[in-house]
Coordinates of C-alpha atoms in Angstrom, one line a residue:
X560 CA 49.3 -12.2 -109.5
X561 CA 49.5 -8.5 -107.6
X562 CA 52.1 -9.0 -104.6
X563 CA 49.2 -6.9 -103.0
X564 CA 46.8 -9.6 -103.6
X565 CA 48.9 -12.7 -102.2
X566 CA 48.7 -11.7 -98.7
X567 CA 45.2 -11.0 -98.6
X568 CA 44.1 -14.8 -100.4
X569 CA 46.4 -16.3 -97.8
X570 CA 45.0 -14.4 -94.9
X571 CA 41.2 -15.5 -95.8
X572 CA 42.1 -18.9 -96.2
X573 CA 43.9 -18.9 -92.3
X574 CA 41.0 -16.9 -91.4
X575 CA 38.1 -19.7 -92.7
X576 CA 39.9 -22.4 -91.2
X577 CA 40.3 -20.9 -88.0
X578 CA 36.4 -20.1 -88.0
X579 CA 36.1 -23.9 -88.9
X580 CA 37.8 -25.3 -86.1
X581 CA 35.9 -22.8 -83.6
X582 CA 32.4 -23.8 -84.7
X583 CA 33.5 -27.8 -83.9
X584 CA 34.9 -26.5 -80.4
X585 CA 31.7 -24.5 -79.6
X586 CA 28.9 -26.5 -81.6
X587 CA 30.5 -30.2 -80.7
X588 CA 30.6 -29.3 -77.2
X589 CA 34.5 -30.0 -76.8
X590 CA 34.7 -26.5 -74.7
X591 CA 31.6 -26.8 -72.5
X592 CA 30.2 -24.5 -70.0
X593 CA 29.2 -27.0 -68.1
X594 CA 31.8 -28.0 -64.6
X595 CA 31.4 -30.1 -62.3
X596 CA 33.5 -30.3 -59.1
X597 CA 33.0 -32.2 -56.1
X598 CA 33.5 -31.6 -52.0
X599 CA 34.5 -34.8 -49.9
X600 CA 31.9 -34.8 -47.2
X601 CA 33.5 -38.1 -45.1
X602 CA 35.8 -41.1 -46.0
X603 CA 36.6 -44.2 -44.0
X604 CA 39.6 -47.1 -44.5
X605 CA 38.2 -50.0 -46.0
X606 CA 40.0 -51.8 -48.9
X607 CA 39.1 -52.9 -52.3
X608 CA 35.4 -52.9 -52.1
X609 CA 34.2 -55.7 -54.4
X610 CA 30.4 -54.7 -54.2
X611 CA 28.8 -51.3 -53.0
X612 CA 25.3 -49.6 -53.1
X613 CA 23.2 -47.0 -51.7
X614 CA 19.9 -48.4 -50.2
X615 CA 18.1 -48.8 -47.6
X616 CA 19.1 -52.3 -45.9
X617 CA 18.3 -51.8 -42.1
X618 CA 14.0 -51.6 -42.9
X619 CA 14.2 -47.9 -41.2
X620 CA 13.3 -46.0 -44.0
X621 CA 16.9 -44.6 -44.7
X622 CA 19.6 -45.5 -46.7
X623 CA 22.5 -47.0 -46.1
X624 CA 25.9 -47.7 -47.7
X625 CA 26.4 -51.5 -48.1
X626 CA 29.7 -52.7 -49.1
X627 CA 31.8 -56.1 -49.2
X628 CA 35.4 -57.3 -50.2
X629 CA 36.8 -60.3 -49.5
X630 CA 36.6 -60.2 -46.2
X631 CA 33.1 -59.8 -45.1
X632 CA 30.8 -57.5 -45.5
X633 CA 30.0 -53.9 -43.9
X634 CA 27.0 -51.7 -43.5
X635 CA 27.6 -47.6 -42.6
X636 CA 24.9 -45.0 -41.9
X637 CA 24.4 -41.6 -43.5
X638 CA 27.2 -40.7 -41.4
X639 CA 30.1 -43.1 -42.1
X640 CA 30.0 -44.8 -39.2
X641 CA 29.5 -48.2 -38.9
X642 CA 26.2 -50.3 -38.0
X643 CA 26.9 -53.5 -39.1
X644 CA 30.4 -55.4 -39.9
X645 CA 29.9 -59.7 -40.9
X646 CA 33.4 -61.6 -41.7
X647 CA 33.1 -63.8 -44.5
X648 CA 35.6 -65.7 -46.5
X649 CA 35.6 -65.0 -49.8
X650 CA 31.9 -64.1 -50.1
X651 CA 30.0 -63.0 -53.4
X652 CA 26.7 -60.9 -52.2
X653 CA 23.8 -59.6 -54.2
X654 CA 20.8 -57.9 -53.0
X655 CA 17.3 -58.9 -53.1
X656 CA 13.7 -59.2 -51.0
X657 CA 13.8 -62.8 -50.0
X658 CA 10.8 -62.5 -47.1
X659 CA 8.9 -60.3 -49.0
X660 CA 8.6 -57.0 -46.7
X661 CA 9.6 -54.3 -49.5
X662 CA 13.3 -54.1 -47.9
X663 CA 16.3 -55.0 -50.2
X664 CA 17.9 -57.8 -48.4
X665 CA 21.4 -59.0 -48.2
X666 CA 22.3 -62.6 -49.6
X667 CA 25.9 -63.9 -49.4
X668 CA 27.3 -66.8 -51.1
X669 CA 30.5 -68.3 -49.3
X670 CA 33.3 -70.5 -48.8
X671 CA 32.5 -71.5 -44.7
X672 CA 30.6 -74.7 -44.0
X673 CA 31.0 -76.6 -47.6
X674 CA 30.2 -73.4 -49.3
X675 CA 27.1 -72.1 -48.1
X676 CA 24.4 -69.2 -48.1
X677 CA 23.7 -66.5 -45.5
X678 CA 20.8 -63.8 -45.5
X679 CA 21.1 -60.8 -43.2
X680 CA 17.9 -59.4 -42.9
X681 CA 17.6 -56.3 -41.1
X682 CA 20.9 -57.1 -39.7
X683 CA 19.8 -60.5 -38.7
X684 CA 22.5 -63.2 -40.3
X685 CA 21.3 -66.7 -40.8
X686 CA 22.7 -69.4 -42.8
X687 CA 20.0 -70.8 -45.1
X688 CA 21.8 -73.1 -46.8
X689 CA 25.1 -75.1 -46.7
X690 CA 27.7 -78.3 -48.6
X691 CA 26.2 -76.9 -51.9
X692 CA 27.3 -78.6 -55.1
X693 CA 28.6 -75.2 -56.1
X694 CA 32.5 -74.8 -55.4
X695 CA 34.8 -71.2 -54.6
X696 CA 31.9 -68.2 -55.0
X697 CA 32.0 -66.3 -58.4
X698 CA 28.6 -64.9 -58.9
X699 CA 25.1 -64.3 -57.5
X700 CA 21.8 -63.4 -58.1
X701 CA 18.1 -63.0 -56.5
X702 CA 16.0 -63.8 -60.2
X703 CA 12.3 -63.0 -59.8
X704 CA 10.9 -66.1 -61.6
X705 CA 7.0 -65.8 -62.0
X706 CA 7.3 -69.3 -59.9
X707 CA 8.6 -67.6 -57.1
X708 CA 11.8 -65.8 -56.6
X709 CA 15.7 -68.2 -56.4
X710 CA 19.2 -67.4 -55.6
X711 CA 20.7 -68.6 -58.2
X712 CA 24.9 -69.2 -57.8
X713 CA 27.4 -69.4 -60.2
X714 CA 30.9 -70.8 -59.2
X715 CA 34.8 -70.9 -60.3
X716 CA 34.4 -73.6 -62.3
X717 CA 31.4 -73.8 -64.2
X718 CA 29.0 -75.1 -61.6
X719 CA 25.5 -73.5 -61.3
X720 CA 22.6 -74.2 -58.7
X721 CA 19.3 -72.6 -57.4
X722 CA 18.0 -72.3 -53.9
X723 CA 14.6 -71.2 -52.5
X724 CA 14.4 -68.2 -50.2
X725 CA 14.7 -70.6 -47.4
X726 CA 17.5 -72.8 -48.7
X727 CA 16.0 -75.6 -50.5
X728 CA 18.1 -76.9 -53.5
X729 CA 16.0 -76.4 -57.1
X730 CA 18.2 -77.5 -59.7
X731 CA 22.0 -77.9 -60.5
X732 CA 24.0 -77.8 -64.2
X733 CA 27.1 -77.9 -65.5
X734 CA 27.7 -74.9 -67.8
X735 CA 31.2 -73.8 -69.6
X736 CA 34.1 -74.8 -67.5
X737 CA 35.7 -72.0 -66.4
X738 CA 34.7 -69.0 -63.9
X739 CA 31.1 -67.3 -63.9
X740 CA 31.5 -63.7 -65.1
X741 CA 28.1 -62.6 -65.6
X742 CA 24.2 -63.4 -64.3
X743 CA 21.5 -61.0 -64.6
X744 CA 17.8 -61.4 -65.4
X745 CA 16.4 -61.3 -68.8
X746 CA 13.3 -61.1 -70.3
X747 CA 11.5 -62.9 -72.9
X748 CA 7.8 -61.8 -73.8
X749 CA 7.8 -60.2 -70.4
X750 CA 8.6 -63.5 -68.6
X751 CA 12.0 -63.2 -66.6
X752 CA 14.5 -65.3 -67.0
X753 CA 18.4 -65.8 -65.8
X754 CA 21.5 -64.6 -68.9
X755 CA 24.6 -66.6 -67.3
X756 CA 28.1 -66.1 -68.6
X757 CA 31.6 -68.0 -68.0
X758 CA 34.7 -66.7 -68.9
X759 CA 35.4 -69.7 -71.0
X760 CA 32.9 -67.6 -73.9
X761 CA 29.7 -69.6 -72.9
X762 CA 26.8 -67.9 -72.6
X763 CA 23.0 -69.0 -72.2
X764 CA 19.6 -67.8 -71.1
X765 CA 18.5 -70.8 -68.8
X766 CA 14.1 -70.8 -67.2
X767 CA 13.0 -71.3 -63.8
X768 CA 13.4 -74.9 -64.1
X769 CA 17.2 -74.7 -65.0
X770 CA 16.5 -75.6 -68.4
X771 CA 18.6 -73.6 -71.4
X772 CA 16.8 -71.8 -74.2
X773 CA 19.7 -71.2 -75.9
X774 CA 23.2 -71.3 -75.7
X775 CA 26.4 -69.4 -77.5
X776 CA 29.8 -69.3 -77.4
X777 CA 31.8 -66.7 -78.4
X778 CA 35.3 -65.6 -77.4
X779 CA 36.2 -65.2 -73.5
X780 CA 33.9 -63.3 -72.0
X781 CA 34.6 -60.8 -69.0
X782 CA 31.6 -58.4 -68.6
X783 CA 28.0 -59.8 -69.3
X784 CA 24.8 -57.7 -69.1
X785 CA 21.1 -58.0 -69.7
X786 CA 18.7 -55.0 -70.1
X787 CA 15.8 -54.1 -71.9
X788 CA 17.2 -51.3 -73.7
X789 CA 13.9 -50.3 -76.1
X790 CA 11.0 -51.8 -72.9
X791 CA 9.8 -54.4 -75.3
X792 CA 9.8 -57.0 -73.1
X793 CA 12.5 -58.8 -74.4
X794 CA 15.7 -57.7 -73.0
X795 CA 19.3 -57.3 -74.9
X796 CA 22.2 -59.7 -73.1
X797 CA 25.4 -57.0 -73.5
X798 CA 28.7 -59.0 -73.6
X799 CA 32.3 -57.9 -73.4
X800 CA 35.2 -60.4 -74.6
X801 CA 38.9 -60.5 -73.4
X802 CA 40.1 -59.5 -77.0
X803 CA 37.8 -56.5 -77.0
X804 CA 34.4 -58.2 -78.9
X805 CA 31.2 -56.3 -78.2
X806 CA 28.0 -58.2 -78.8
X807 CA 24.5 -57.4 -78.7
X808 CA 21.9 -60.1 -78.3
X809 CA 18.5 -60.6 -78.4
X810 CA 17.5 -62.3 -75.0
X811 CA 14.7 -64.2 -77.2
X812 CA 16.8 -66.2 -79.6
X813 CA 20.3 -65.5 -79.1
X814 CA 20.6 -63.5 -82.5
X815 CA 23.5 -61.1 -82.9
X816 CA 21.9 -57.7 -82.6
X817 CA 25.4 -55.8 -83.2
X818 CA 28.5 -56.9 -83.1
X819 CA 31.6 -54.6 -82.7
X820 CA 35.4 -54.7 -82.1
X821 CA 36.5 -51.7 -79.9
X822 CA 40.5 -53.1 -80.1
X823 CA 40.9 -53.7 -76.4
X824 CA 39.3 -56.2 -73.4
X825 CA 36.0 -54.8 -72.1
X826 CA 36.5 -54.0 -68.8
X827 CA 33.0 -53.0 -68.0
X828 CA 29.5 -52.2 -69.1
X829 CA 26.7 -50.0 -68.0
X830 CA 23.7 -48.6 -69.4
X831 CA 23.9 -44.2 -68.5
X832 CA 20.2 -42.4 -69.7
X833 CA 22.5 -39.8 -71.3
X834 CA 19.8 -38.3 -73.4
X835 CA 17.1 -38.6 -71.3
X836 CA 14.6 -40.7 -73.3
X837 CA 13.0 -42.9 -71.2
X838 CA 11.9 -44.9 -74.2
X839 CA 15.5 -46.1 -75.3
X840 CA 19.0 -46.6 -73.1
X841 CA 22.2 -46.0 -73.4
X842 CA 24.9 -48.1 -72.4
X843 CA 28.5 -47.1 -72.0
X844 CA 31.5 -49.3 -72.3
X845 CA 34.8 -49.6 -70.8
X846 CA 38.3 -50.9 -71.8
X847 CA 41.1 -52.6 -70.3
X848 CA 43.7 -50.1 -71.8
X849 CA 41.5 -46.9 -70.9
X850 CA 39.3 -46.7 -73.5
X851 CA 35.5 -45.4 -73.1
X852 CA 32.5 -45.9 -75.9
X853 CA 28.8 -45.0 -75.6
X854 CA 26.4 -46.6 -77.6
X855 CA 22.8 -45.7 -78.0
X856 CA 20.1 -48.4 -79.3
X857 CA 17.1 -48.1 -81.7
X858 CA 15.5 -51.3 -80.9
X859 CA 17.3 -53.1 -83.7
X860 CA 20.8 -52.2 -83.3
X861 CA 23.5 -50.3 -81.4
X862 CA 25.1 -46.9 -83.0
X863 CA 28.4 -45.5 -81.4
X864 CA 27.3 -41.7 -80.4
X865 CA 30.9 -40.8 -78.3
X866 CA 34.2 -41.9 -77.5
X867 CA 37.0 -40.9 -75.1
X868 CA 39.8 -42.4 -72.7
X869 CA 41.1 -42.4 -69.0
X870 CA 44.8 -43.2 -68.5
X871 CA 43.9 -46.9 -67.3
X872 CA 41.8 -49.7 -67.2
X873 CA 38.1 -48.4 -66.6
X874 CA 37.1 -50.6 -63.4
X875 CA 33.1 -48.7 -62.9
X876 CA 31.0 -46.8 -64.8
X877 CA 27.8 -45.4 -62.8
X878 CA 25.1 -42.8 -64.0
X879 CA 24.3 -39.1 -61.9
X880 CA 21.5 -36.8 -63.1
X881 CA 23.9 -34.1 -61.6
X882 CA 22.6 -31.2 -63.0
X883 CA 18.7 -32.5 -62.8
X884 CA 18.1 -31.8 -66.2
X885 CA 17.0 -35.9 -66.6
X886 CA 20.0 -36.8 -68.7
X887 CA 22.7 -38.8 -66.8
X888 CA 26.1 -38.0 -66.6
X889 CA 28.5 -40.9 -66.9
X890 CA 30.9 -41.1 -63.4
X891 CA 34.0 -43.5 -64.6
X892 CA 36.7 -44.4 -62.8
X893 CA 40.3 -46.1 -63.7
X894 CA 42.7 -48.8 -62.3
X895 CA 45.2 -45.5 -61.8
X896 CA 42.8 -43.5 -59.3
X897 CA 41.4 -41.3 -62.2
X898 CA 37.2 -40.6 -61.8
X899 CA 35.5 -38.6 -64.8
X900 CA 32.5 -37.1 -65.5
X901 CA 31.0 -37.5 -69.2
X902 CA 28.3 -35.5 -70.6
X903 CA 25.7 -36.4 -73.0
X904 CA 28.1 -35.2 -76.2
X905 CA 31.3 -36.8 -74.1
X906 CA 32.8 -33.9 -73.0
X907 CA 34.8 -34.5 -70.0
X908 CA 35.5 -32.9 -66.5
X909 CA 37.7 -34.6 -64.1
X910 CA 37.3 -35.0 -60.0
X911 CA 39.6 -35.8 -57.8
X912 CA 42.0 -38.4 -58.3
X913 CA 42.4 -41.0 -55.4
X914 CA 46.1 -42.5 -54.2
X915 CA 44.8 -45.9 -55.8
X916 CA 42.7 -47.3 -58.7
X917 CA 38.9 -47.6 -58.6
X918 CA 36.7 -50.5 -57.5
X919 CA 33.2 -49.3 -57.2
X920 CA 31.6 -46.3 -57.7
X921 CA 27.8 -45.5 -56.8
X922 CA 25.1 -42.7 -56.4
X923 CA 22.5 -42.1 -53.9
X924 CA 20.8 -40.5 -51.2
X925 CA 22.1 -41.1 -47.7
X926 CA 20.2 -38.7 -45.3
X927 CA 19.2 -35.5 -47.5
X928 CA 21.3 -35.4 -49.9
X929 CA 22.6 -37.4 -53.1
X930 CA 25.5 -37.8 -53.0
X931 CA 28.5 -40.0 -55.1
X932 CA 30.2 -43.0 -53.0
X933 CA 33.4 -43.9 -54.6
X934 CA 35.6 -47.1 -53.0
X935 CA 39.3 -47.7 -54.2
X936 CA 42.2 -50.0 -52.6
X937 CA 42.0 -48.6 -49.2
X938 CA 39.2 -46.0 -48.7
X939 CA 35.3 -45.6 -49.0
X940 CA 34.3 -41.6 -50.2
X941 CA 31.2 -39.7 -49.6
X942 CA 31.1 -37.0 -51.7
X943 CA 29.5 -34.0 -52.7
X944 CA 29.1 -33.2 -56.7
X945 CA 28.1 -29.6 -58.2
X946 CA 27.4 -28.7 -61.4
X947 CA 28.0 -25.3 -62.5
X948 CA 27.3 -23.6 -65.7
X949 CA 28.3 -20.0 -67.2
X950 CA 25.5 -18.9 -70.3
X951 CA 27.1 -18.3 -72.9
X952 CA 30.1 -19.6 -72.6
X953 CA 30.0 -22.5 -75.2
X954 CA 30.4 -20.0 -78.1
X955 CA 33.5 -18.5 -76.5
X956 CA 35.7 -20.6 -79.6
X957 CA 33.4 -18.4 -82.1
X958 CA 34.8 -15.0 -80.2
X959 CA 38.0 -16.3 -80.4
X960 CA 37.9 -16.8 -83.8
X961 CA 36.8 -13.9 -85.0
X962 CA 39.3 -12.2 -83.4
X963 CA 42.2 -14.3 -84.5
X964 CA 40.7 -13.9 -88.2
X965 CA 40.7 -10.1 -87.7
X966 CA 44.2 -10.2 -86.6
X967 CA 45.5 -12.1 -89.5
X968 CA 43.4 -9.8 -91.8
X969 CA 45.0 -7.1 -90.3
X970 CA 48.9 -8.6 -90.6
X971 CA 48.1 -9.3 -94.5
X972 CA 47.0 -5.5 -94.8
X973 CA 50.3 -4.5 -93.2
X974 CA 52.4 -7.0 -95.6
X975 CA 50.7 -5.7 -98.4
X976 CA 51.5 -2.2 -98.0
X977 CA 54.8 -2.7 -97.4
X978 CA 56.7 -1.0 -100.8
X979 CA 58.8 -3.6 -103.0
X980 CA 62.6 -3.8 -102.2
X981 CA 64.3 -1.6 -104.6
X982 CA 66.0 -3.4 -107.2
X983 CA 69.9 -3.8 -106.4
X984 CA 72.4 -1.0 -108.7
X985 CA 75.7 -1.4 -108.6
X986 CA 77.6 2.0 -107.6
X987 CA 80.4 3.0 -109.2
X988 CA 80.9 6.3 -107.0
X989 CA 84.3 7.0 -105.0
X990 CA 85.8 3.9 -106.5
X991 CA 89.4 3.2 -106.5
X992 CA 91.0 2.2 -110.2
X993 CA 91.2 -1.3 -108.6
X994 CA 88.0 -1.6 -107.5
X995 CA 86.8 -0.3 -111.1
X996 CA 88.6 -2.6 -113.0
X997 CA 87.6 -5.7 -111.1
X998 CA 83.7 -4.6 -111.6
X999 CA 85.1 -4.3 -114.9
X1000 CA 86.2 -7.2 -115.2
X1001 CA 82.7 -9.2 -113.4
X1002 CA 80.7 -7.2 -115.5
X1003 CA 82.6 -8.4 -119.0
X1004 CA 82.4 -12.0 -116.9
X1005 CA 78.3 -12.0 -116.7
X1006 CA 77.6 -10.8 -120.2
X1007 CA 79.7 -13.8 -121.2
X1008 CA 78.0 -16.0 -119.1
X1009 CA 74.4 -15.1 -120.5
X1010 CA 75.3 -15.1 -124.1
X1011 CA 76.6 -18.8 -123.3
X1012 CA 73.1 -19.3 -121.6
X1013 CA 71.5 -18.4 -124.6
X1014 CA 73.4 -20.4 -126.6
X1015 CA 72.6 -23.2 -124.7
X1016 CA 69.3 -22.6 -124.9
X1017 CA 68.7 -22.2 -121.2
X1018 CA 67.8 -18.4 -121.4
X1019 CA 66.3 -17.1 -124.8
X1020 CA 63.8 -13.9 -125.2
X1021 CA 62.9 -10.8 -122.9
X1022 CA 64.5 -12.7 -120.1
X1023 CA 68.0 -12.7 -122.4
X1024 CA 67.6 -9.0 -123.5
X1025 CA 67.2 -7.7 -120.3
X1026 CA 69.5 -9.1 -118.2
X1027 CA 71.8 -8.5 -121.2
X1028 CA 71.0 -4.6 -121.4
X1029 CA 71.0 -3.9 -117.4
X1030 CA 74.6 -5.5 -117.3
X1031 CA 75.5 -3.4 -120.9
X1032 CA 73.9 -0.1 -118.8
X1033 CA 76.4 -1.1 -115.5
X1034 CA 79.2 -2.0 -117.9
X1035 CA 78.7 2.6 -119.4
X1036 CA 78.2 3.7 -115.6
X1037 CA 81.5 1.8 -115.1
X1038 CA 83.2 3.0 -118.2
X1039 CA 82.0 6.8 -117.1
X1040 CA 83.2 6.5 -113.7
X1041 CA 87.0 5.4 -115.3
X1042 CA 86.7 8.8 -117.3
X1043 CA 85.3 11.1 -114.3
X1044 CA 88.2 9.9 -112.2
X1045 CA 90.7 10.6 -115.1
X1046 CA 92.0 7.0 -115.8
X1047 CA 92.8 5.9 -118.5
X1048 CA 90.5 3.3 -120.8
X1049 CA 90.8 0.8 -123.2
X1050 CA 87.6 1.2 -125.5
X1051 CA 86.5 -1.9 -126.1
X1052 CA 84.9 -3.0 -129.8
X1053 CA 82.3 -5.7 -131.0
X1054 CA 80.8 -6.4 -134.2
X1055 CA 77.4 -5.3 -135.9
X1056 CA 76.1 -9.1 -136.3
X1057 CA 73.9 -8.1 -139.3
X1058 CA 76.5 -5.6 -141.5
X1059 CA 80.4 -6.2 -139.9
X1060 CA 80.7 -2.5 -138.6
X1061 CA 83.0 -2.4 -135.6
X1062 CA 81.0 -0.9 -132.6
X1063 CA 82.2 0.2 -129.0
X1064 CA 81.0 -2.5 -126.7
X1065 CA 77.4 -1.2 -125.1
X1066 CA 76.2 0.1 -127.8
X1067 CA 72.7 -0.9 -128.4
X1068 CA 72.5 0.1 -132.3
X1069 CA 74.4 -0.1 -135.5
X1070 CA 75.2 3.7 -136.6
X1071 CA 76.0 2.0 -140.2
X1072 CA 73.2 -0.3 -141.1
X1073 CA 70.5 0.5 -138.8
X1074 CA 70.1 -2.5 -136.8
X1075 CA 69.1 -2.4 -133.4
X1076 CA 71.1 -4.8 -131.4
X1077 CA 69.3 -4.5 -128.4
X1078 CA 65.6 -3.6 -128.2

């Protein structure tokens, strides 16, 4: 193959492989036009937030920030400044309408008086009911029933029980034995019911009446969820194990929807509407050793559409329709302070980090804007998110490319004009008899060396008769240079192989027979 040709075979070959990997940068969405920044419009002290949301919890038509820890809970305007603060010890909260006046109320389960529950309705706190035979808080819920709504608490240990609105006991049950990680409301045919999960790996879909449908168990669950991903009526009951099993089941019958091992402990779960099709959800799930997967589901199963990772344990995941186009971004934060925003396709753009890791993260709008809240260990955020975008620019990789291909095209052209390096020729000019003689002598040396090479069989054919003839030609240029300096030479002889005739050495044929010795 033409040396010219080499350079040029080599230099498309770069060139298509460069264009590859710019058309998975632009077309995969990896280099996105699309930022998103954020402006910190107030902050206040207040340490690992347990529970937050946006809503309106004050019945004025405005919403509020409602957060809790383990020492009570905390209400702040629009604003950040504070209009309600309620100590507590070690209280679980949820939110519901308990008296029925369209405005989200707040219902905390607690350790005081025998473990009890308060309501503080319209910042009215009232103890409803108290010596429940439900031990150190772990979960809470305000389930809907078509009977008539219940708080429904799940304790440390196992223990369940239901109470009416105004306190009175329903029902009691043992379930699992270890600490209540999960309780949500699931549908069957329409009909809401309660999903409960204990850390122990029991999980079960109990009715009004406290009775269970069905039960599982499954490895140790820490993250439990139940939502009607497809709006069939029967909801799917999302759970996350401590040695990184995802299931999917189907809230009807407890049958294993999908089932998945993402390598790590599920950390949390949330359903983001990333493509913006009301008619199916997406749910996004997060690992104890950082790592992030979205799932989307067709009403039968669950199909992984993106992955990526945060350096740390994902603590929240929350969906912001930042850009209003009505896909959700996903807004994840990480035990190390990290937050994130994730795109439909997973691309990535980061906030600011905070001095400590995550707890809660939520959107809304608190006077007339929308804005994100994010809580870590020692401070509650309000801020500000933008979303900017530059047209064009996702097919900046496919510029790139081109140019970098033209510029390798360009260095094979130059390669392959370059003219081949002449072929080394011993000189034999201005030598000294000394110097002669030794070339002399490395010349006699060589031609020995390749006829024992072609005895050996390790050189044979053109390759033998012309390295054989270009040291025979350097062996004459020597023997002239001896003469044009005047010294004295030996004449050297061989003989004819075919007829005996004595020859001077670098002759090539046999003035008495004919026979060419060297072709």
């Amino acid at each position: 193959m033409s040396r010219k040709v080499i350079p040029f075979i080599a230099a498309f070959v770069l060139a298509c492989l460069v264009m590859v990997v710019a058309g998975v940068f632009s077309f995969s969405g990896a280099v996105s036009a699309e930022k998103f920044g954020s402006d910190q419009i107030w902050t206040q002290s207040y340490s690992a937030a347990e529970s937050m949301k946006v809503i309106d919890v004050t019945g004025d038509g405005q919403y509020d920030l409602f957060i809790q820890n383990i020492s009570g809970v905390r209400i702040y305007d629009a604003g950040g400044n504070i209009l309600q603060d309620f100590v507590y010890a070690n209280p679980k909260t949820t939110l519901g309408d308990v008296n029925g006046d369209g405005v989200e109320d707040i219902i905390v389960y607690h350790s005081g008086n025998s473990f009890s529950v308060d309501t503080i309705i319209n910042g009215q706190q009232k103890t409803i009911a108290s010596q429940l035979p439900v031990y150190t808080p772990s979960r809470n819920a305000v389930i809907r029933f078509e009977s008539g709504p219940q708080i429904v608490l799940g304790d440390n240990g196992g223990n369940l029980a239901s109470i009416s609105t105004n306190g009175q006991l329903l029902w009691q049950k043992d379930f699992g034995s270890d600490e209540t990680r999960g309780m949500d409301d699931a549908r069957i045919g329409g009909v809401i019911h309660v999903a409960i999960a204990t850390y122990d790996g029991s999980l079960g879909v109990f009715d009004s009446n406290g009775n269970i449908v069905w039960e599982v168990d499954q490895e140790q669950i820490r993250r439990m969820r139940a939502y009607d991903l497809n709006a069939d009526g029967n909801s799917e009951i999302i759970t996350g194990g401590e040695y990184g099993a995802l299931f999917v089941y189907n809230a009807k019958d407890g049958s294993v929807l999908f089932s998945k091992s993402i390598g790590q402990a599920v950390s949390e779960v949330r359903t983001v509407e990333l493509n913006g099709d009301p008619s199916s959800r997406e749910f996004v799930v997060g690992g104890k050793e950082g790592g992030i997967w979205a799932f989307s589901f067709n009403g039968t199963t669950a199909t992984q559409i993106w992955t990526a990772s945060l350096s740390d344990k994902v603590t929240e995941i929350s969906g912001l329709d930042i850009d209003e186009d009505g896909k959700e971004e996903a807004v994840i934060g990480d035990d190390s302070g990290k937050v994130a925003v994730f795109t439909e396709n997973g691309s990535r753009n980061n906030l600011p980090s905070h001095n400590s890791g995550i707890t809660r993260i939520d959107i809304g709008k608190l006077g007339n804007e929308r804005y994100v809240v994010i809580a870590d260990g020692s401070d509650v955020q309000v801020n500000k998110v933008d979303f900017n975008s530059i047209p064009g620019f996702q097919y900046t990789p496919l510029i790139v490319g081109l140019v970098v291909s033209a510029i390798i095209l360009i260095i094979a052209a130059i390669l392959a004009s370059i003219p081949p390096k002449p072929e080394m020729k011993v000189s034999f000019q201005d030598k000294s008899k000394e110097s002669l003689e030794a070339q002399r002598r490395m010349l006699k040396e060589s031609i020995a060396d390749v006829e024992r090479l072609r005895k050996s069989g390790e050189v044979t054919g053109d390759a033998y008769l012309a390295r054989l003839k270009r040291l025979r030609s350097d062996l004459s240029e020597n023997e002239a240079a001896y003469k044009t300096a005047g010294y004295p030479i030996k004449v050297e002889t061989f003989q004819c192989p075919n007829c005996g005739g004595t020859l001077e050495l670098g002759m090539d044929k046999c003035e008495y027979c004919g026979q060419v010795i060297l072709s």
